CSV table of C-alpha atoms in Angstrom, one decimal:
chain,number,residue,atom,x,y,z
E,30,MET,CA,-26.4,-31.5,-145.2
E,31,LYS,CA,-30.4,-30.9,-144.0
E,32,ARG,CA,-31.6,-34.1,-145.1
E,33,ASP,CA,-28.8,-35.9,-143.2
E,34,HIS,CA,-29.6,-33.9,-140.3
E,35,ASP,CA,-32.6,-34.4,-139.9
E,36,LYS,CA,-31.9,-38.1,-140.0
E,37,GLU,CA,-29.9,-38.0,-137.2
E,38,PHE,CA,-32.8,-35.7,-135.1
E,39,GLY,CA,-34.9,-38.3,-136.1
E,40,SER,CA,-32.6,-41.5,-134.9
E,41,LEU,CA,-32.3,-39.0,-132.0
E,42,LEU,CA,-36.2,-39.0,-130.9
E,43,ILE,CA,-36.3,-42.2,-131.8
E,44,LYS,CA,-33.4,-43.2,-129.4
E,45,PHE,CA,-35.0,-40.9,-126.4
E,46,SER,CA,-38.5,-42.1,-126.8
E,47,ASN,CA,-37.3,-45.6,-126.3
E,48,LEU,CA,-35.4,-44.4,-123.4
E,49,ILE,CA,-38.0,-42.8,-121.8
E,50,GLY,CA,-40.6,-46.2,-122.6
E,51,LEU,CA,-38.0,-48.3,-120.8
E,52,SER,CA,-37.6,-45.6,-117.8
E,53,ALA,CA,-41.2,-46.3,-117.3
E,54,LEU,CA,-41.4,-49.9,-117.7
E,55,THR,CA,-38.8,-50.1,-115.2
E,56,THR,CA,-40.8,-48.1,-113.0
E,57,MET,CA,-43.3,-50.5,-113.3
E,58,LEU,CA,-41.7,-53.5,-112.5
E,59,LEU,CA,-40.2,-51.8,-109.6
E,60,LEU,CA,-43.6,-50.4,-107.8
E,61,LEU,CA,-44.8,-54.4,-108.8
E,62,LEU,CA,-42.3,-55.6,-107.0
E,63,VAL,CA,-43.1,-53.2,-104.3
E,64,VAL,CA,-46.8,-54.7,-103.9
E,65,ILE,CA,-45.6,-58.0,-104.1
E,66,PHE,CA,-43.3,-58.1,-101.4
E,67,ARG,CA,-45.9,-55.7,-99.1
E,68,LEU,CA,-48.5,-58.3,-99.8
E,69,THR,CA,-46.2,-61.6,-98.9
E,70,PRO,CA,-46.0,-62.4,-95.3
E,71,ALA,CA,-42.5,-62.0,-93.9
E,72,HIS,CA,-42.3,-66.1,-93.0
E,73,THR,CA,-42.5,-67.5,-96.2
E,74,TYR,CA,-41.1,-70.8,-95.2
E,75,LEU,CA,-44.3,-71.1,-93.4
E,76,PRO,CA,-47.3,-73.3,-95.6
E,77,ASP,CA,-49.9,-71.4,-97.5
E,78,LEU,CA,-52.7,-72.0,-94.8
E,79,ASN,CA,-55.4,-70.8,-96.8
E,80,GLN,CA,-55.1,-73.2,-99.3
E,81,VAL,CA,-54.4,-75.9,-96.6
E,82,PHE,CA,-57.3,-75.4,-94.9
E,83,GLN,CA,-59.7,-75.7,-98.2
E,84,ASN,CA,-62.4,-78.1,-97.4
E,85,SER,CA,-60.8,-80.3,-94.8
E,86,ALA,CA,-63.5,-79.3,-92.7
E,87,SER,CA,-67.1,-80.2,-92.5
E,88,ASN,CA,-69.4,-77.9,-94.3
E,89,GLU,CA,-72.0,-77.7,-91.5
E,90,VAL,CA,-72.5,-74.1,-90.7
E,91,THR,CA,-72.6,-72.9,-86.1
E,92,GLU,CA,-75.6,-71.0,-85.5
E,93,PRO,CA,-74.7,-67.4,-84.4
E,94,ILE,CA,-74.9,-66.6,-81.6
E,95,THR,CA,-75.8,-63.3,-79.8
E,96,ASP,CA,-74.8,-61.3,-77.1
E,97,GLY,CA,-78.1,-60.5,-75.8
E,98,GLU,CA,-78.6,-64.4,-75.1
E,99,MET,CA,-75.4,-64.5,-73.2
E,100,TRP,CA,-75.1,-65.8,-69.8
E,101,LYS,CA,-73.1,-62.9,-67.6
E,102,ALA,CA,-71.5,-63.5,-64.1
E,103,PRO,CA,-72.8,-61.2,-61.0
E,104,ASP,CA,-71.0,-58.2,-60.3
E,105,LEU,CA,-68.7,-58.3,-57.8
E,106,ALA,CA,-69.3,-54.6,-56.9
E,107,SER,CA,-72.7,-56.4,-55.6
E,108,LEU,CA,-70.8,-58.0,-53.0
E,109,PRO,CA,-71.7,-56.7,-49.2
E,110,ALA,CA,-69.2,-55.8,-47.0
E,111,THR,CA,-69.6,-58.4,-44.1
E,112,PRO,CA,-67.3,-61.7,-43.9
E,113,GLU,CA,-69.0,-64.4,-46.5
E,114,GLY,CA,-68.2,-60.7,-49.5
E,115,ASP,CA,-64.8,-60.6,-48.5
E,116,LEU,CA,-64.2,-64.4,-48.4
E,117,ILE,CA,-66.0,-63.9,-52.0
E,118,ARG,CA,-63.6,-61.4,-53.2
E,119,TYR,CA,-60.3,-63.4,-51.8
E,120,GLY,CA,-61.6,-66.2,-53.8
E,121,HIS,CA,-61.9,-63.9,-56.8
E,122,GLU,CA,-58.4,-62.8,-56.2
E,123,LEU,CA,-56.5,-66.2,-55.7
E,124,VAL,CA,-58.7,-67.3,-59.0
E,125,LYS,CA,-56.9,-64.0,-60.9
E,126,ASN,CA,-53.4,-63.8,-59.3
E,127,THR,CA,-52.9,-67.6,-58.3
E,128,ALA,CA,-49.4,-67.1,-58.6
E,129,GLN,CA,-48.6,-63.9,-56.4
E,130,HIS,CA,-50.2,-65.9,-53.6
E,131,LEU,CA,-49.6,-70.1,-54.4
E,132,GLY,CA,-47.1,-70.1,-56.6
E,133,PRO,CA,-43.4,-70.6,-56.6
E,134,GLU,CA,-42.5,-67.8,-54.6
E,135,GLY,CA,-46.4,-66.9,-53.5
E,136,SER,CA,-47.0,-64.5,-50.5
E,137,VAL,CA,-48.7,-67.3,-49.0
E,138,LEU,CA,-48.0,-70.8,-49.8
E,139,HIS,CA,-45.4,-72.0,-52.7
E,140,ILE,CA,-48.0,-75.1,-54.5
E,141,SER,CA,-48.0,-74.3,-58.2
E,142,ASN,CA,-46.3,-74.3,-61.2
E,143,GLY,CA,-46.5,-69.9,-61.6
E,144,MET,CA,-49.5,-70.0,-63.8
E,145,ASN,CA,-52.9,-68.2,-62.8
E,146,CYS,CA,-56.2,-70.3,-62.2
E,147,GLN,CA,-57.5,-67.7,-65.0
E,148,ASN,CA,-55.3,-68.6,-67.3
E,149,CYS,CA,-57.9,-71.7,-68.4
E,150,HIS,CA,-60.6,-69.4,-66.4
E,151,LEU,CA,-60.7,-66.5,-68.3
E,152,ASP,CA,-61.5,-62.8,-66.4
E,153,ALA,CA,-61.4,-65.0,-63.4
E,154,GLY,CA,-64.0,-67.5,-64.5
E,155,THR,CA,-66.4,-65.3,-65.9
E,156,LYS,CA,-65.9,-64.7,-69.7
E,157,PRO,CA,-68.4,-66.6,-72.0
E,158,PHE,CA,-67.5,-69.6,-73.4
E,159,GLY,CA,-63.8,-68.7,-71.9
E,160,ASN,CA,-64.0,-72.2,-69.8
E,161,ASN,CA,-66.1,-70.2,-67.2
E,162,TYR,CA,-67.9,-71.3,-64.2
E,163,ALA,CA,-71.5,-70.7,-64.8
E,164,LEU,CA,-72.8,-73.7,-64.3
E,165,VAL,CA,-70.8,-75.1,-61.4
E,166,ALA,CA,-72.9,-74.4,-58.6
E,167,SER,CA,-75.8,-75.8,-60.5
E,168,THR,CA,-74.3,-79.3,-61.2
E,169,TYR,CA,-71.9,-79.7,-58.3
E,170,PRO,CA,-71.8,-81.9,-56.6
E,171,LYS,CA,-72.1,-84.9,-59.2
E,172,VAL,CA,-70.7,-88.0,-60.5
E,173,ARG,CA,-67.5,-87.4,-62.9
E,174,ALA,CA,-66.7,-90.2,-65.3
E,175,ARG,CA,-63.1,-89.6,-64.8
E,176,SER,CA,-63.2,-90.4,-61.4
E,177,GLY,CA,-66.0,-92.7,-61.3
E,178,MET,CA,-66.9,-90.6,-58.1
E,179,GLU,CA,-69.2,-88.5,-56.8
E,180,GLU,CA,-67.7,-85.0,-56.7
E,181,ASP,CA,-68.1,-81.6,-55.0
E,182,VAL,CA,-66.6,-78.4,-56.1
E,183,THR,CA,-63.6,-78.7,-52.8
E,184,LYS,CA,-62.6,-81.7,-54.8
E,185,ARG,CA,-62.9,-80.3,-58.4
E,186,VAL,CA,-60.7,-77.3,-57.5
E,187,GLU,CA,-57.7,-80.0,-56.1
E,188,ASP,CA,-58.0,-81.9,-59.6
E,189,CYS,CA,-57.4,-78.2,-61.5
E,190,PHE,CA,-54.0,-77.6,-58.9
E,191,GLU,CA,-52.9,-81.1,-59.7
E,192,ARG,CA,-53.2,-80.9,-62.6
E,193,SER,CA,-53.6,-77.7,-64.7
E,194,LEU,CA,-51.3,-76.4,-61.6
E,195,ASN,CA,-49.3,-79.2,-61.7
E,196,GLY,CA,-48.7,-78.6,-57.9
E,197,THR,CA,-50.8,-79.7,-54.7
E,198,ALA,CA,-54.2,-78.2,-53.7
E,199,PRO,CA,-54.5,-76.0,-50.9
E,200,ALA,CA,-56.1,-77.6,-47.5
E,201,LYS,CA,-59.8,-78.6,-47.6
E,202,ASP,CA,-59.9,-76.6,-44.4
E,203,SER,CA,-57.7,-73.6,-45.3
E,204,LYS,CA,-59.1,-70.1,-45.8
E,205,GLU,CA,-57.8,-70.0,-49.4
E,206,MET,CA,-59.7,-73.4,-50.2
E,207,GLN,CA,-62.9,-72.2,-49.0
E,208,ALA,CA,-62.6,-68.9,-50.5
E,209,LEU,CA,-61.7,-70.4,-53.8
E,210,VAL,CA,-65.1,-72.8,-53.5
E,211,ALA,CA,-67.5,-70.1,-52.2
E,212,TYR,CA,-65.9,-67.4,-55.5
E,213,ILE,CA,-66.6,-70.1,-57.6
E,214,GLN,CA,-70.2,-71.2,-55.9
E,215,TRP,CA,-70.8,-67.2,-56.5
E,216,VAL,CA,-70.2,-67.0,-60.0
E,217,GLY,CA,-72.8,-69.5,-61.4
E,218,LYS,CA,-75.4,-68.6,-58.5
E,219,ASP,CA,-78.1,-67.3,-60.7
E,220,VAL,CA,-78.1,-70.5,-62.7
E,221,LYS,CA,-81.2,-72.9,-61.4
E,222,LYS,CA,-80.2,-76.7,-61.9
E,223,GLY,CA,-81.0,-77.6,-65.0
E,224,ASP,CA,-80.5,-74.6,-66.9
E,225,LYS,CA,-78.4,-74.3,-70.0
E,226,VAL,CA,-77.2,-71.2,-70.4
E,227,LYS,CA,-75.4,-70.0,-73.7
E,228,GLY,CA,-71.7,-68.8,-73.3
E,229,SER,CA,-71.0,-71.6,-70.6
E,230,GLY,CA,-67.9,-73.3,-70.9
E,231,LEU,CA,-66.7,-73.7,-74.6
E,232,LEU,CA,-67.4,-73.0,-77.9
E,233,ASN,CA,-68.5,-76.0,-79.8
E,234,ILE,CA,-66.6,-76.2,-82.8
E,235,GLU,CA,-66.9,-78.7,-86.1
E,236,LEU,CA,-64.7,-82.0,-86.2
E,237,LEU,CA,-62.3,-81.8,-88.8
E,238,GLU,CA,-62.2,-84.5,-91.3
E,239,ARG,CA,-58.5,-85.0,-90.9
E,240,ALA,CA,-56.2,-85.6,-88.2
E,241,ALA,CA,-55.3,-82.3,-86.5
E,242,SER,CA,-51.8,-81.5,-87.4
E,243,PRO,CA,-49.2,-80.3,-85.7
E,244,VAL,CA,-47.0,-79.7,-88.3
E,245,LEU,CA,-49.7,-77.1,-89.6
E,246,GLY,CA,-50.4,-76.0,-86.6
E,247,LYS,CA,-46.9,-75.2,-85.5
E,248,ALA,CA,-47.3,-73.0,-88.4
E,249,VAL,CA,-50.2,-71.3,-87.2
E,250,TYR,CA,-48.2,-70.7,-83.8
E,251,ILE,CA,-45.4,-69.4,-85.6
E,252,GLN,CA,-47.8,-66.6,-87.3
E,253,LYS,CA,-50.4,-66.2,-84.5
E,254,CYS,CA,-49.2,-67.5,-80.9
E,255,GLN,CA,-45.7,-66.7,-80.5
E,256,VAL,CA,-45.3,-63.3,-80.0
E,257,CYS,CA,-46.6,-63.9,-76.8
E,258,HIS,CA,-45.9,-67.1,-75.8
E,259,GLY,CA,-42.7,-67.3,-77.1
E,260,GLU,CA,-40.8,-69.6,-79.1
E,261,GLU,CA,-40.2,-72.2,-76.8
E,262,GLY,CA,-43.7,-72.1,-75.5
E,263,GLU,CA,-42.4,-70.6,-72.4
E,264,GLY,CA,-44.5,-67.7,-71.8
E,265,MET,CA,-44.0,-64.5,-71.0
E,266,LYS,CA,-42.8,-62.7,-67.8
E,267,PRO,CA,-41.1,-59.1,-67.2
E,268,ALA,CA,-37.2,-59.8,-65.9
E,269,GLY,CA,-37.3,-60.5,-62.0
E,270,SER,CA,-41.4,-61.0,-61.9
E,271,ALA,CA,-42.4,-64.7,-60.9
E,272,VAL,CA,-45.5,-63.7,-62.7
E,273,TYR,CA,-46.4,-64.7,-65.9
E,274,VAL,CA,-47.9,-62.2,-68.4
E,275,TYR,CA,-48.4,-64.5,-71.0
E,276,PRO,CA,-48.6,-68.9,-69.7
E,277,PRO,CA,-46.3,-71.3,-70.6
E,278,LEU,CA,-48.0,-73.5,-73.2
E,279,TRP,CA,-45.4,-76.5,-72.8
E,280,GLY,CA,-41.7,-76.9,-70.9
E,281,GLU,CA,-41.8,-77.7,-67.3
E,282,ASN,CA,-44.0,-75.1,-66.2
E,283,SER,CA,-47.1,-75.3,-67.8
E,284,TYR,CA,-50.1,-77.8,-67.3
E,285,ASN,CA,-49.7,-81.5,-67.3
E,286,ASP,CA,-50.3,-83.7,-69.2
E,287,GLY,CA,-53.6,-84.9,-66.8
E,288,ALA,CA,-55.2,-82.0,-68.0
E,289,GLY,CA,-58.2,-81.1,-69.2
E,290,LEU,CA,-56.4,-79.0,-71.8
E,291,TYR,CA,-54.4,-81.7,-72.8
E,292,ARG,CA,-57.3,-83.1,-74.3
E,293,ILE,CA,-57.3,-81.5,-77.7
E,294,SER,CA,-60.8,-81.0,-78.1
E,295,ASN,CA,-60.7,-78.3,-75.1
E,296,PHE,CA,-57.5,-76.4,-76.4
E,297,ALA,CA,-59.1,-76.3,-79.9
E,298,LYS,CA,-62.7,-74.8,-78.4
E,299,TYR,CA,-60.4,-72.9,-75.8
E,300,VAL,CA,-58.5,-70.7,-78.8
E,301,LYS,CA,-61.1,-71.0,-81.1
E,302,ALA,CA,-63.1,-68.3,-78.6
E,303,ASN,CA,-60.5,-66.3,-77.0
E,304,MET,CA,-57.2,-66.5,-79.0
E,305,PRO,CA,-55.1,-64.7,-79.9
E,306,LEU,CA,-55.4,-61.9,-77.5
E,307,GLY,CA,-58.6,-59.9,-78.5
E,308,ALA,CA,-60.7,-62.8,-80.1
E,309,THR,CA,-64.4,-63.5,-79.0
E,310,TYR,CA,-66.6,-66.2,-79.9
E,311,ALA,CA,-68.2,-63.5,-81.8
E,312,ASN,CA,-65.0,-62.5,-83.5
E,313,PRO,CA,-62.9,-65.2,-83.5
E,314,GLN,CA,-59.1,-64.7,-85.5
E,315,LEU,CA,-58.9,-68.5,-86.1
E,316,THR,CA,-60.3,-71.0,-88.3
E,317,ASP,CA,-61.7,-74.6,-87.4
E,318,GLU,CA,-58.9,-75.7,-88.8
E,319,GLU,CA,-56.8,-73.5,-86.9
E,320,ALA,CA,-57.5,-74.1,-83.7
E,321,TRP,CA,-57.6,-77.9,-84.2
E,322,ASP,CA,-53.8,-78.0,-85.8
E,323,VAL,CA,-52.4,-75.4,-83.2
E,324,ALA,CA,-54.3,-77.4,-80.1
E,325,ALA,CA,-52.6,-80.5,-81.9
E,326,TYR,CA,-49.1,-78.7,-81.9
E,327,VAL,CA,-49.0,-77.4,-78.5
E,328,ASN,CA,-49.7,-80.9,-77.1
E,329,SER,CA,-47.5,-82.7,-79.4
E,330,LEU,CA,-44.7,-80.9,-77.5
E,331,PRO,CA,-43.1,-82.0,-73.8
E,332,ARG,CA,-44.8,-81.3,-70.6
E,333,PRO,CA,-45.3,-82.9,-67.0
E,334,LYS,CA,-46.1,-86.0,-66.3
E,335,LYS,CA,-49.3,-87.1,-64.2
E,336,ASP,CA,-50.4,-90.6,-63.2
E,337,THR,CA,-53.7,-91.1,-65.0
E,338,SER,CA,-54.0,-95.0,-64.8
E,339,LYS,CA,-56.6,-94.7,-61.8
E,340,ASP,CA,-58.8,-92.1,-64.3
E,341,TRP,CA,-61.4,-93.0,-66.5
E,342,PRO,CA,-62.1,-96.2,-64.4
E,343,ASP,CA,-64.8,-97.3,-66.8
E,344,ILE,CA,-63.0,-97.3,-69.9
E,345,SER,CA,-66.1,-96.9,-72.0
E,346,LYS,CA,-66.7,-93.7,-71.1
E,347,LYS,CA,-63.5,-92.1,-71.8
E,348,PRO,CA,-63.8,-88.9,-74.4
E,349,PHE,CA,-63.3,-89.7,-78.2
E,350,ASP,CA,-59.9,-87.5,-77.9
E,351,HIS,CA,-58.7,-89.0,-74.6
E,352,PRO,CA,-55.2,-89.6,-75.0
E,353,PHE,CA,-53.8,-92.6,-73.5
E,354,GLY,CA,-55.2,-95.8,-73.9
E,355,PRO,CA,-56.3,-98.7,-73.1
E,356,TYR,CA,-59.9,-98.2,-75.0
E,357,SER,CA,-63.3,-100.2,-75.5
E,358,ASP,CA,-62.9,-99.5,-79.2
E,359,SER,CA,-60.5,-100.5,-81.8
E,360,PHE,CA,-58.9,-97.7,-82.8
E,361,SER,CA,-55.2,-96.7,-81.9
E,362,GLN,CA,-53.9,-94.3,-79.0
E,363,GLU,CA,-52.9,-92.4,-82.1
E,364,GLN,CA,-55.9,-91.4,-83.4
E,365,HIS,CA,-57.8,-90.9,-80.3
E,366,LYS,CA,-55.4,-88.3,-79.5
E,367,TYR,CA,-55.3,-86.2,-83.2
E,368,GLY,CA,-58.2,-87.8,-84.8
E,369,PRO,CA,-60.0,-88.1,-87.3
E,370,TYR,CA,-62.6,-88.8,-84.6
E,371,GLN,CA,-65.8,-89.3,-86.6
E,372,LYS,CA,-65.5,-92.7,-86.5
E,373,ILE,CA,-64.7,-93.1,-83.3
E,374,LYS,CA,-67.5,-91.3,-82.3
E,375,GLU,CA,-69.8,-93.1,-85.0
E,376,GLU,CA,-68.9,-96.3,-82.9
E,377,ARG,CA,-70.5,-95.5,-79.7
């Protein structure tokens, strides 16, 4: 009897041990699944961007830039309390809050699409590598290949209104145009003619060894841009407001296809140093590949049209990524828009 009892007890002990072991294994598996789900992005249908972008760009490393070498705009607070200072301050206000004064429901004029000048020229044209105004005063007037003519700052502002703001410019003798020109020239007043200052314009990035991809760019947009600019690129503005918090990137209220940012290289450089919100040239949040691809995606989508038939009268001077023919080389319009660009540049 005792032997049978001991045998039965031993059998129960083995079953109990197996049950504990199975429970422990189940717990470990559940913990592993939790970790996997926590680390896996919510949009699992998107391409694996790290894998896609591996080895797709040049291995050349861009020289790092330190803050101490950066161009800095003059301090607005240094402006005197004079009519000239007031005009410059008004120009700053127009650049910063264009829509409020000159947009579809503007307090002064209704001549633009509702975007602000500083949507393209960040921090009212003062941010390093934010498409700033650093070199305007020292380089204008100048001959521009796009028009084939000498242009002054007023003509440059007119272009921005007609292209990026998809509207019409204020009259040349208006207070608004005079204020905009005065402010833009004041921002670059300390840069001498011929000087090359770091931080001006846009940040150079490496060319891709492949064509920029709207398909891959859509994945970047959904993951990193959509939260601010909207699923349909419509931008974001509070209900009842006529002013965008974040501007539209395509559609009828965005920049037209004659704007500078419609060139993919310009858009890629712009977002690399400045987007998503919080990114800087020193701490970018996009890789070069992501910047190229999201630029291709955004500029593959519908937007207002502009007659560009008179642009670049000397077609040999068209930029390598100008998206409209005719061209002086044998490359297609598709390749000029999306790349790869290296062979186009080598042929020139």
